[in-house]
CSV table of C-alpha atoms in Angstrom, one decimal:
chain,number,residue,atom,x,y,z
S,29,UNK,CA,10.9,-2.9,-16.4
S,30,UNK,CA,11.8,-6.0,-14.2
S,31,UNK,CA,14.8,-4.1,-13.0
S,32,UNK,CA,12.9,-1.9,-10.7
S,33,UNK,CA,11.0,-4.6,-8.8
S,34,UNK,CA,13.4,-5.3,-6.0
S,35,UNK,CA,14.3,-1.7,-5.1
S,36,UNK,CA,14.1,2.0,-5.9
S,37,UNK,CA,14.0,2.8,-9.5
S,38,UNK,CA,16.9,5.3,-9.3
S,39,UNK,CA,19.2,3.0,-7.3
S,40,UNK,CA,18.4,0.1,-9.8
S,41,UNK,CA,19.5,2.3,-12.8
S,42,UNK,CA,22.6,3.5,-11.0
S,43,UNK,CA,23.5,-0.2,-10.1
S,44,UNK,CA,23.0,-1.2,-13.7
S,45,UNK,CA,25.3,1.4,-15.1
S,46,UNK,CA,27.9,0.8,-12.3
S,47,UNK,CA,28.7,-2.5,-14.2
S,48,UNK,CA,32.0,-1.4,-15.9
S,49,UNK,CA,31.3,-3.6,-18.9
S,50,UNK,CA,27.8,-1.7,-19.4
S,51,UNK,CA,29.3,1.7,-18.4
S,52,UNK,CA,32.2,1.5,-20.8
S,53,UNK,CA,30.0,0.3,-23.8
S,54,UNK,CA,27.7,3.2,-23.8
S,55,UNK,CA,28.5,5.9,-26.4
S,56,UNK,CA,26.0,8.7,-26.9
S,57,UNK,CA,25.9,10.7,-30.1
S,58,UNK,CA,26.1,14.5,-30.1
S,59,UNK,CA,26.8,17.5,-32.3
S,60,UNK,CA,29.7,19.9,-31.3
S,61,UNK,CA,31.5,22.7,-33.2
S,62,UNK,CA,33.9,20.0,-34.6
S,63,UNK,CA,31.0,18.1,-35.9
S,64,UNK,CA,29.4,14.8,-35.0
S,65,UNK,CA,30.9,12.9,-31.9
S,66,UNK,CA,30.3,10.1,-29.7
S,67,UNK,CA,30.5,10.6,-25.9
S,68,UNK,CA,30.9,8.5,-22.8
S,69,UNK,CA,28.5,8.6,-20.1
S,70,UNK,CA,31.0,10.5,-17.9
S,71,UNK,CA,31.4,13.0,-20.9
S,72,UNK,CA,27.8,13.3,-21.4
S,73,UNK,CA,27.1,14.0,-17.7
S,74,UNK,CA,29.7,16.9,-17.8
S,75,UNK,CA,28.0,18.4,-20.7
S,76,UNK,CA,24.5,18.0,-19.5
S,77,UNK,CA,25.0,18.8,-15.8
S,78,UNK,CA,28.5,20.2,-15.4
S,79,UNK,CA,29.2,23.9,-14.5
S,80,UNK,CA,30.2,24.7,-17.9
S,81,UNK,CA,27.6,23.1,-19.9
S,82,UNK,CA,27.4,23.5,-23.7
S,83,UNK,CA,23.7,24.4,-24.3
S,84,UNK,CA,23.8,23.5,-28.0
S,85,UNK,CA,25.7,20.3,-27.4
S,86,UNK,CA,23.6,19.4,-24.5
S,87,UNK,CA,20.4,19.9,-26.8
S,88,UNK,CA,21.9,17.6,-29.4
S,89,UNK,CA,22.6,14.8,-26.7
S,90,UNK,CA,18.9,15.0,-25.3
S,91,UNK,CA,17.6,15.0,-28.9
S,92,UNK,CA,19.5,11.8,-30.0
S,93,UNK,CA,18.9,10.0,-26.8
S,94,UNK,CA,15.3,10.7,-26.8
S,95,UNK,CA,14.9,9.7,-30.4
S,96,UNK,CA,16.7,6.4,-29.7
S,97,UNK,CA,14.7,5.6,-26.7
S,98,UNK,CA,11.2,6.4,-28.5
S,99,UNK,CA,12.3,4.4,-31.5
S,100,UNK,CA,13.7,1.4,-29.4
S,101,UNK,CA,11.8,-1.8,-30.4
S,102,UNK,CA,13.5,-4.1,-27.9
S,103,UNK,CA,11.9,-3.9,-24.4
S,104,UNK,CA,15.3,-4.9,-23.0
S,105,UNK,CA,17.2,-2.4,-25.1
S,106,UNK,CA,19.6,0.2,-23.6
S,107,UNK,CA,18.3,3.5,-24.7
S,108,UNK,CA,15.4,4.0,-22.3
S,109,UNK,CA,17.7,3.1,-19.4
S,110,UNK,CA,20.1,5.7,-20.8
S,111,UNK,CA,17.5,8.4,-21.0
S,112,UNK,CA,16.5,7.6,-17.3
S,113,UNK,CA,20.1,7.7,-16.3
S,114,UNK,CA,20.7,11.0,-17.7
S,115,UNK,CA,17.5,12.5,-16.3
S,116,UNK,CA,18.5,11.4,-12.7
S,117,UNK,CA,20.4,14.5,-11.6
S,118,UNK,CA,17.4,16.6,-12.6
S,119,UNK,CA,15.0,14.6,-10.7
S,120,UNK,CA,16.7,13.6,-7.5
S,121,UNK,CA,16.1,16.9,-5.9
S,122,UNK,CA,12.4,16.9,-6.5
S,123,UNK,CA,12.4,13.3,-4.8
S,124,UNK,CA,14.0,14.5,-1.8
S,125,UNK,CA,11.4,17.5,-1.5
S,126,UNK,CA,8.4,15.4,-1.9
S,127,UNK,CA,9.6,12.9,0.6
S,128,UNK,CA,10.5,15.6,3.2
S,129,UNK,CA,7.3,17.6,2.8
S,130,UNK,CA,4.7,14.8,2.3
S,131,UNK,CA,6.5,11.9,4.0
S,132,UNK,CA,6.1,9.8,0.8
S,133,UNK,CA,7.7,6.5,0.0
S,134,UNK,CA,10.9,7.2,-1.9
S,135,UNK,CA,10.6,4.0,-3.9
S,136,UNK,CA,6.9,4.9,-5.0
S,137,UNK,CA,7.9,8.3,-5.9
S,138,UNK,CA,10.8,7.2,-8.0
S,139,UNK,CA,8.8,4.6,-9.8
S,140,UNK,CA,6.0,7.1,-10.5
S,141,UNK,CA,8.6,9.4,-12.2
S,142,UNK,CA,10.2,6.8,-14.3
S,143,UNK,CA,6.5,5.6,-15.3
S,144,UNK,CA,5.5,9.2,-16.2
S,145,UNK,CA,8.8,10.0,-18.1
S,146,UNK,CA,8.3,6.7,-20.2
S,147,UNK,CA,4.6,7.4,-21.0
S,148,UNK,CA,5.3,10.9,-21.9
S,149,UNK,CA,8.2,9.7,-24.3
S,150,UNK,CA,5.5,8.0,-26.4
S,151,UNK,CA,4.0,11.1,-27.8
S,152,UNK,CA,7.0,13.3,-27.6
S,153,UNK,CA,8.8,14.9,-30.7
S,154,UNK,CA,12.4,14.5,-30.3
S,155,UNK,CA,13.2,17.4,-32.5
S,156,UNK,CA,11.3,19.9,-30.2
S,157,UNK,CA,13.9,21.9,-28.2
S,158,UNK,CA,11.7,21.7,-25.2
S,159,UNK,CA,11.5,17.9,-25.3
S,160,UNK,CA,13.7,17.4,-22.4
S,161,UNK,CA,12.0,20.0,-20.1
S,162,UNK,CA,8.7,18.3,-21.1
S,163,UNK,CA,9.8,14.8,-20.0
S,164,UNK,CA,11.2,16.2,-16.6
S,165,UNK,CA,8.1,18.3,-16.0
S,166,UNK,CA,5.9,15.4,-16.5
S,167,UNK,CA,8.0,13.2,-14.1
S,168,UNK,CA,8.0,15.8,-11.4
S,169,UNK,CA,4.3,16.7,-11.9
S,170,UNK,CA,3.1,13.0,-11.7
S,171,UNK,CA,5.3,12.4,-8.7
S,172,UNK,CA,3.8,15.3,-6.7
S,173,UNK,CA,0.2,14.3,-7.6
S,174,UNK,CA,0.9,10.7,-6.5
S,175,UNK,CA,2.3,11.9,-3.2
S,176,UNK,CA,-0.6,14.2,-2.5
S,177,UNK,CA,-3.3,11.6,-3.5
S,178,UNK,CA,-1.4,9.1,-1.2
S,179,UNK,CA,-2.0,11.3,1.8
S,180,UNK,CA,-5.6,10.4,1.6
S,181,UNK,CA,-4.9,6.8,2.2
S,182,UNK,CA,-4.4,5.4,5.7
S,183,UNK,CA,-1.9,2.4,5.6
S,184,UNK,CA,-2.8,-0.5,7.9
S,185,UNK,CA,-0.9,-3.6,9.0
S,186,UNK,CA,-1.8,-7.2,8.1
S,187,UNK,CA,-5.6,-7.8,7.8
S,188,UNK,CA,-5.7,-10.0,10.9
S,189,UNK,CA,-4.6,-6.8,13.0
S,190,UNK,CA,-8.1,-5.7,12.4
S,191,UNK,CA,-9.6,-8.6,14.0
S,192,UNK,CA,-7.2,-8.4,17.0
S,193,UNK,CA,-8.3,-4.9,17.7
S,194,UNK,CA,-10.2,-5.1,21.0
S,195,UNK,CA,-12.9,-2.6,19.6
S,196,UNK,CA,-13.5,-5.0,16.6
S,197,UNK,CA,-16.8,-7.1,16.8
S,198,UNK,CA,-14.8,-10.2,17.0
S,199,UNK,CA,-13.1,-9.2,20.2
S,200,UNK,CA,-14.3,-10.3,23.6
S,201,UNK,CA,-15.1,-6.9,25.0
S,202,UNK,CA,-15.7,-3.4,23.4
S,203,UNK,CA,-13.9,-0.5,24.9
S,204,UNK,CA,-14.5,3.1,24.1
S,205,UNK,CA,-11.9,5.9,24.3
S,206,UNK,CA,-12.3,8.5,26.8
S,207,UNK,CA,-13.4,11.3,24.0
S,208,UNK,CA,-15.8,8.9,22.3
S,209,UNK,CA,-19.1,10.5,21.7
S,210,UNK,CA,-21.7,8.4,23.6
S,211,UNK,CA,-24.9,8.3,21.4
S,212,UNK,CA,-27.7,5.8,21.1
S,213,UNK,CA,-30.0,4.9,18.2
S,214,UNK,CA,-33.5,3.5,18.2
S,215,UNK,CA,-35.1,1.1,15.8
S,216,UNK,CA,-38.9,0.8,15.7
S,217,UNK,CA,-40.8,-2.0,14.2
S,218,UNK,CA,-44.5,-1.2,13.6
S,219,UNK,CA,-47.0,-4.1,13.2
S,220,UNK,CA,-48.9,-4.5,10.1
S,221,UNK,CA,-52.7,-4.2,9.9
S,222,UNK,CA,-54.5,-7.3,10.3
S,223,UNK,CA,-54.5,-10.3,12.7
S,224,UNK,CA,-51.1,-11.7,11.4
S,225,UNK,CA,-47.7,-10.0,12.5
S,226,UNK,CA,-46.7,-8.3,15.8
S,227,UNK,CA,-49.4,-7.3,18.4
S,228,UNK,CA,-47.5,-4.1,19.3
S,229,UNK,CA,-44.8,-1.8,18.4
S,230,UNK,CA,-41.2,-2.9,19.2
S,231,UNK,CA,-38.3,-0.6,20.0
S,232,UNK,CA,-34.7,-1.4,20.2
S,233,UNK,CA,-31.9,0.7,21.5
S,234,UNK,CA,-28.2,0.4,20.4
S,235,UNK,CA,-25.2,2.4,21.4
S,236,UNK,CA,-23.0,3.9,18.7
S,237,UNK,CA,-20.5,1.3,19.6
S,238,UNK,CA,-22.7,-1.5,18.9
S,239,UNK,CA,-23.9,0.0,15.7
S,240,UNK,CA,-20.3,0.3,14.6
S,241,UNK,CA,-19.6,-3.3,15.7
S,242,UNK,CA,-22.6,-4.6,13.4
S,243,UNK,CA,-21.3,-2.6,10.4
S,244,UNK,CA,-17.7,-4.2,10.9
S,245,UNK,CA,-19.2,-7.4,11.5
S,246,UNK,CA,-21.1,-7.3,8.2
S,247,UNK,CA,-18.0,-6.1,6.5
S,248,UNK,CA,-16.2,-9.0,7.9
S,249,UNK,CA,-18.8,-11.4,6.5
S,250,UNK,CA,-18.5,-9.9,3.1
S,251,UNK,CA,-14.8,-10.3,3.1
S,252,UNK,CA,-14.9,-13.8,4.4
S,253,UNK,CA,-13.1,-12.9,7.6
S,254,UNK,CA,-15.0,-15.0,10.1
S,255,UNK,CA,-12.2,-17.5,10.5
S,256,UNK,CA,-9.8,-14.6,11.3
S,257,UNK,CA,-12.4,-13.0,13.7
S,258,UNK,CA,-12.7,-16.5,15.5
S,259,UNK,CA,-9.0,-17.0,15.7
S,260,UNK,CA,-8.5,-13.4,17.1
S,261,UNK,CA,-11.2,-14.3,19.9
S,262,UNK,CA,-8.9,-17.1,21.0
S,263,UNK,CA,-5.7,-15.0,21.5
S,264,UNK,CA,-4.4,-14.3,24.8
S,265,UNK,CA,-5.5,-10.7,26.0
S,266,UNK,CA,-2.8,-8.3,26.4
S,267,UNK,CA,-1.7,-6.9,29.9
S,268,UNK,CA,-4.2,-4.2,31.1
S,269,UNK,CA,-3.0,-0.8,31.0
S,270,UNK,CA,-6.0,1.0,32.2
S,271,UNK,CA,-9.9,0.8,32.6
S,272,UNK,CA,-12.8,2.4,30.9
S,273,UNK,CA,-16.1,3.4,32.6
S,274,UNK,CA,-19.6,3.1,31.2
S,275,UNK,CA,-22.4,5.3,32.5
S,276,UNK,CA,-26.2,4.7,31.9
S,277,UNK,CA,-27.9,6.9,29.3
S,278,UNK,CA,-29.6,9.9,30.6
S,279,UNK,CA,-33.2,9.9,30.4
S,280,UNK,CA,-35.0,12.6,28.4
S,281,UNK,CA,-37.0,15.2,30.2
């Protein structure tokens, strides 16, 4: 739904129904003791989420709205938005808990909930009394899974920030943090048998920082970031805030 692109999903739905013309035009079917009735959104909210909720009438509202939303052929039709609007009071608390505990992005969590709700709707039986609970459970579960998986992703700024890092192979100097584990690696090239090739074995020693620089340099090449690295080398160096000491590698005994 294009409605959700510019802001959080829940806020977009609320703004949509804040339009008096849209809000007043919505009538929801329900079954009461007096028979079949049509309710406004305000009346439906009172039945579904009010302190004196009528369980039978609430079940009939959910059943009819879920049926209308599932059978709706028009992608711009009102019923799926109505379904999301009625579910918001049951989902908002979960959004707050997820964002507070896992520091997740609220717009992302809300979007995941809406997507999960609509995907579950496709295979849902509207006549099932547990249909509303199934929708809400799917939305909440997917939001928690998304938030936990997002914890494994470390966000970074603009890609040029990588090249401007002084520890990047494109920078003028490499500096190591104080707790950096100082290690060295050896590369040995053995000559082949016969008169051609090397006359003797060659050994190269590289520090961990150099090895890491080579890896990042190769990655920059694969991503075609040579120009970014070149520009980063020309940027003015920041004000020095400290120094780093380098010590010769100890010889093995």
